[in-house]
Amino acid sequence: MIKVLDIRIEKTTSPKEKPDANHLDFGALFTDHMFVMDYDINKGWYNPRIEPYQPLTLDPSAMVFHYGQEMFEGMKAYKGVHNEVLLFRPEKNIERTNKTNDRICIPKIDEEDMLQAIRTFVDLEKDWIPEADGTALYIRPFIIATDPYLGVRPSNTYKFMIIACPVGAYYTEGINPVKIWVETEFVRAVPGGVGEAKTGGNYAASIKAQMKAKERGYTQVLWLDGVERKFVEEVGTMNVFFKIDGEIITPELTGSILAGVTRNSVIELLNQWNQKVTERRITIDEIYEAHKEGLLEEVFGTGTAAVISPVGELNYNGNIITINNNEIGPLSQQIYDTITGIQTGAIEDTFGWTLKV
Ligand SMILES: *Cc1c(COP(=O)(O)O)cnc(C)c1O
């Protein structure tokens, strides 16, 4: 028997004006509707619906406000070259949802149901997908604990929601490398903690270091491991790759690193190109050493928002190094062009990564 969600749709009677795709702030403007589904320990997930985008009414004692039992995902829908609507590896985000849920003690969501919810919602909002090069509709599924209760335990009730916002091109005048502050005081995650779960607490814990980097003129921080503070983990809210003497290295997933969909796509792409990728622990000293020997060729972050974000400068305890003359490297550019090409259908998808809505 095929189980299908019976999604009730209530359309807005006052649709918003679509924004100018050339002037979009990331995450500041939302589409006309939202998907909502409730959970109750006695009923499971129930009442899937799409409603006009609107504020929620929640009890001030709702558990999410106090102990942060929540999860979120981030993915994009693209207007393809033939005007079709394309999702990029949504099954990966769905799989990760349930991994996060497991860690945060949120009940699992049926994978087919979640995919159907995303497709139905995106299809309804498809006129919101901007069409200019590099633009997309950013999709934010999330779950919050809603029990009105101040005791510490898993909630018995939850809300699963999907909201979306049109996002402009991340890069408008070519890809600019960013300056990165290597953070030695604050850490993002520790083994056994929630670093590999996509949950808000990780972000709350990271803001202070981000501010510190900003004050010093840096765009983001490079996170070191929480125990020895020498192994590189992530860059800002992205995974990180290094090209050293022809070899591509990315930190292995040791439990405190978020397993990015883009990270995985970059590894699979490089494997297809017969480029050696090594997933292993790598220290910041090894990276500085490689730079000293002239072997550090490229450094880049990977994530849904930017796809590839080249690193042009690192500052570690006042030692500043410049990477690839502060320009995007050829490999970073090639990966960026290929992945964004696949996402919009401009390049043939031999991986089966895209899904038509
Ligand atoms: C979401 C996220 C990433 C990137 O994951 P993608 O699936 O590639 O978007 C990397 N690090 C952190 C901490 C994240 O939250």
Coordinates of C-alpha atoms in Angstrom, one line a residue, residues 27-230:
G27 CA 16.3 35.1 4.3
A28 CA 14.5 38.3 4.7
L29 CA 11.4 37.8 2.5
F30 CA 9.1 34.8 2.6
T31 CA 6.7 33.3 0.0
D32 CA 2.9 33.4 0.4
H33 CA 2.5 30.0 2.1
M34 CA 3.8 27.6 4.6
F35 CA 3.5 23.9 5.1
V36 CA 2.5 22.7 8.6
M37 CA 2.1 19.3 10.2
D38 CA 1.6 18.5 13.8
Y39 CA 2.8 15.7 16.0
D40 CA 1.2 14.2 19.1
I41 CA 2.6 11.2 20.9
N42 CA -0.7 9.4 20.6
K43 CA -1.5 10.3 17.0
G44 CA 1.9 10.5 15.3
W45 CA 2.4 13.1 12.6
Y46 CA -1.1 14.4 11.5
N47 CA -3.0 17.2 9.9
P48 CA -0.6 18.1 7.0
R49 CA -1.6 21.4 5.5
I50 CA -0.5 24.4 3.5
E51 CA -1.7 27.7 4.8
P52 CA -1.0 31.4 4.1
Y53 CA 2.4 32.4 5.6
Q54 CA 1.5 33.9 9.0
P55 CA 2.7 34.2 12.6
L56 CA 2.3 31.2 14.9
T57 CA 0.5 31.2 18.2
L58 CA 2.5 29.3 20.8
D59 CA 2.4 29.0 24.5
P60 CA 5.3 31.0 26.2
S61 CA 6.2 27.8 28.0
A62 CA 6.6 25.9 24.7
M63 CA 9.6 23.7 25.2
V64 CA 11.5 25.0 22.1
F65 CA 11.9 28.4 23.7
H66 CA 13.6 27.1 26.8
Y67 CA 15.7 24.1 25.9
G68 CA 16.1 24.5 22.2
Q69 CA 14.7 21.1 21.1
E70 CA 14.5 21.9 17.4
M71 CA 16.0 21.0 14.1
F72 CA 16.2 22.6 10.7
E73 CA 17.2 21.9 7.1
G74 CA 18.3 24.0 4.2
M75 CA 17.9 23.2 0.5
K76 CA 17.1 25.0 -2.8
A77 CA 14.7 24.7 -5.7
Y78 CA 16.0 26.0 -9.0
K79 CA 14.3 27.1 -12.2
G80 CA 15.8 24.8 -14.9
V81 CA 16.9 25.8 -18.3
H82 CA 13.6 24.5 -19.7
N83 CA 11.6 26.3 -17.0
E84 CA 11.2 23.1 -15.0
V85 CA 11.5 23.2 -11.2
L86 CA 14.4 21.2 -9.9
L87 CA 15.4 20.0 -6.4
F88 CA 19.0 19.0 -5.7
R89 CA 19.3 15.7 -3.8
P90 CA 16.3 16.3 -1.5
E91 CA 16.6 12.7 -0.3
K92 CA 19.9 13.7 1.4
N93 CA 18.2 16.5 3.4
I94 CA 15.4 14.1 4.4
E95 CA 17.8 11.4 5.5
R96 CA 19.7 14.1 7.5
T97 CA 16.5 15.3 9.1
N98 CA 15.9 11.9 10.7
K99 CA 19.6 11.7 11.8
T100 CA 19.2 15.1 13.5
N101 CA 15.8 14.1 14.9
D102 CA 17.3 11.0 16.4
R103 CA 20.0 13.0 18.2
I104 CA 17.6 15.6 19.5
C105 CA 14.9 13.1 20.4
I106 CA 12.4 14.4 17.9
P107 CA 10.2 11.7 16.4
K108 CA 11.1 10.5 12.9
I109 CA 9.3 11.7 9.9
D110 CA 8.3 9.3 7.1
E111 CA 10.8 10.0 4.3
E112 CA 8.1 9.7 1.5
D113 CA 5.8 12.0 3.4
M114 CA 8.5 14.7 3.8
L115 CA 9.4 14.5 0.1
Q116 CA 5.7 14.8 -0.8
A117 CA 5.4 17.8 1.6
I118 CA 8.4 19.6 0.0
R119 CA 7.2 18.8 -3.6
T120 CA 3.7 20.0 -3.0
F121 CA 4.8 23.1 -1.2
V122 CA 7.4 24.0 -3.9
D123 CA 5.0 23.4 -6.7
L124 CA 2.5 25.8 -5.1
E125 CA 5.2 28.4 -4.7
K126 CA 7.0 27.9 -8.0
D127 CA 6.2 31.4 -9.3
W128 CA 8.5 32.6 -6.4
I129 CA 11.5 30.9 -7.9
P130 CA 13.6 33.7 -9.4
E131 CA 14.9 33.0 -12.8
A132 CA 18.1 35.1 -13.1
D133 CA 21.4 33.3 -13.1
G134 CA 22.5 32.1 -9.7
T135 CA 19.1 32.7 -8.0
A136 CA 17.0 30.1 -6.3
L137 CA 14.2 29.5 -3.9
Y138 CA 15.7 28.6 -0.5
I139 CA 13.6 26.0 1.4
R140 CA 13.7 25.8 5.1
P141 CA 12.0 22.8 6.7
F142 CA 12.2 22.8 10.5
I143 CA 10.7 21.1 13.6
I144 CA 10.0 22.7 17.0
A145 CA 9.0 21.2 20.4
T146 CA 5.7 22.7 21.5
D147 CA 4.7 21.1 24.8
P148 CA 3.8 23.9 27.3
Y149 CA 6.1 22.5 30.0
L150 CA 9.3 23.6 31.8
G151 CA 10.6 20.2 32.8
V152 CA 13.5 18.8 30.9
R153 CA 12.4 15.8 28.7
P154 CA 11.5 15.3 25.1
S155 CA 8.3 17.1 24.1
N156 CA 5.2 15.0 23.3
T157 CA 4.0 17.5 20.7
Y158 CA 5.8 19.1 17.7
K159 CA 5.3 21.2 14.7
F160 CA 7.0 20.4 11.4
M161 CA 7.0 23.4 9.0
I162 CA 8.4 24.4 5.7
I163 CA 8.9 28.0 4.7
A164 CA 10.8 29.4 1.7
C165 CA 12.4 32.6 0.5
P166 CA 13.7 33.7 -2.9
V167 CA 17.4 34.2 -2.8
G168 CA 19.5 36.3 -5.1
A169 CA 22.8 35.3 -6.7
Y170 CA 25.4 34.6 -4.0
Y171 CA 28.1 36.0 -6.3
T172 CA 27.2 38.8 -8.6
E173 CA 30.6 39.9 -9.9
G174 CA 32.6 36.7 -10.0
I175 CA 33.5 34.6 -7.0
N176 CA 35.3 36.6 -4.3
P177 CA 37.5 34.7 -1.9
V178 CA 36.9 35.4 1.8
K179 CA 39.1 36.3 4.7
I180 CA 38.9 33.7 7.5
W181 CA 39.8 34.0 11.2
V182 CA 41.2 30.8 12.7
E183 CA 39.4 30.7 16.1
T184 CA 41.4 29.4 19.0
E185 CA 39.3 30.5 22.0
F186 CA 35.8 29.4 21.1
V187 CA 34.8 26.0 19.8
R188 CA 31.7 25.0 17.8
A189 CA 31.3 21.4 18.8
V190 CA 32.8 18.5 20.7
P191 CA 32.7 14.7 20.1
G192 CA 29.6 13.4 21.8
G193 CA 27.8 16.8 21.4
V194 CA 25.4 17.9 18.7
G195 CA 27.8 19.2 16.1
E196 CA 26.7 16.7 13.5
A197 CA 23.0 17.5 14.0
K198 CA 21.5 20.5 12.2
T199 CA 20.1 22.1 15.3
G200 CA 19.8 25.7 16.3
G201 CA 21.9 25.4 19.4
N202 CA 25.1 25.0 17.3
Y203 CA 24.4 28.3 15.7
A204 CA 23.7 30.1 19.0
A205 CA 27.0 28.8 20.3
S206 CA 28.8 30.1 17.2
I207 CA 27.6 33.7 17.0
K208 CA 30.1 35.0 19.5
A209 CA 33.1 33.8 17.5
Q210 CA 31.5 35.1 14.3
M211 CA 31.2 38.6 15.9
K212 CA 34.8 38.4 17.0
A213 CA 36.0 37.6 13.5
K214 CA 33.8 40.4 12.0
E215 CA 35.2 43.0 14.4
R216 CA 38.7 42.1 13.2
G217 CA 37.7 42.4 9.5
Y218 CA 37.2 38.7 8.8
T219 CA 34.1 37.2 7.1
Q220 CA 34.0 34.0 9.0
V221 CA 35.8 31.7 11.4
L222 CA 37.7 28.5 10.8
W223 CA 36.7 26.1 13.6
L224 CA 39.2 23.9 15.2
D225 CA 38.3 20.7 17.1
G226 CA 37.0 21.3 20.7
V227 CA 39.5 19.0 22.4
E228 CA 43.0 19.8 21.2
R229 CA 42.2 22.9 19.2
K230 CA 44.4 21.9 16.4

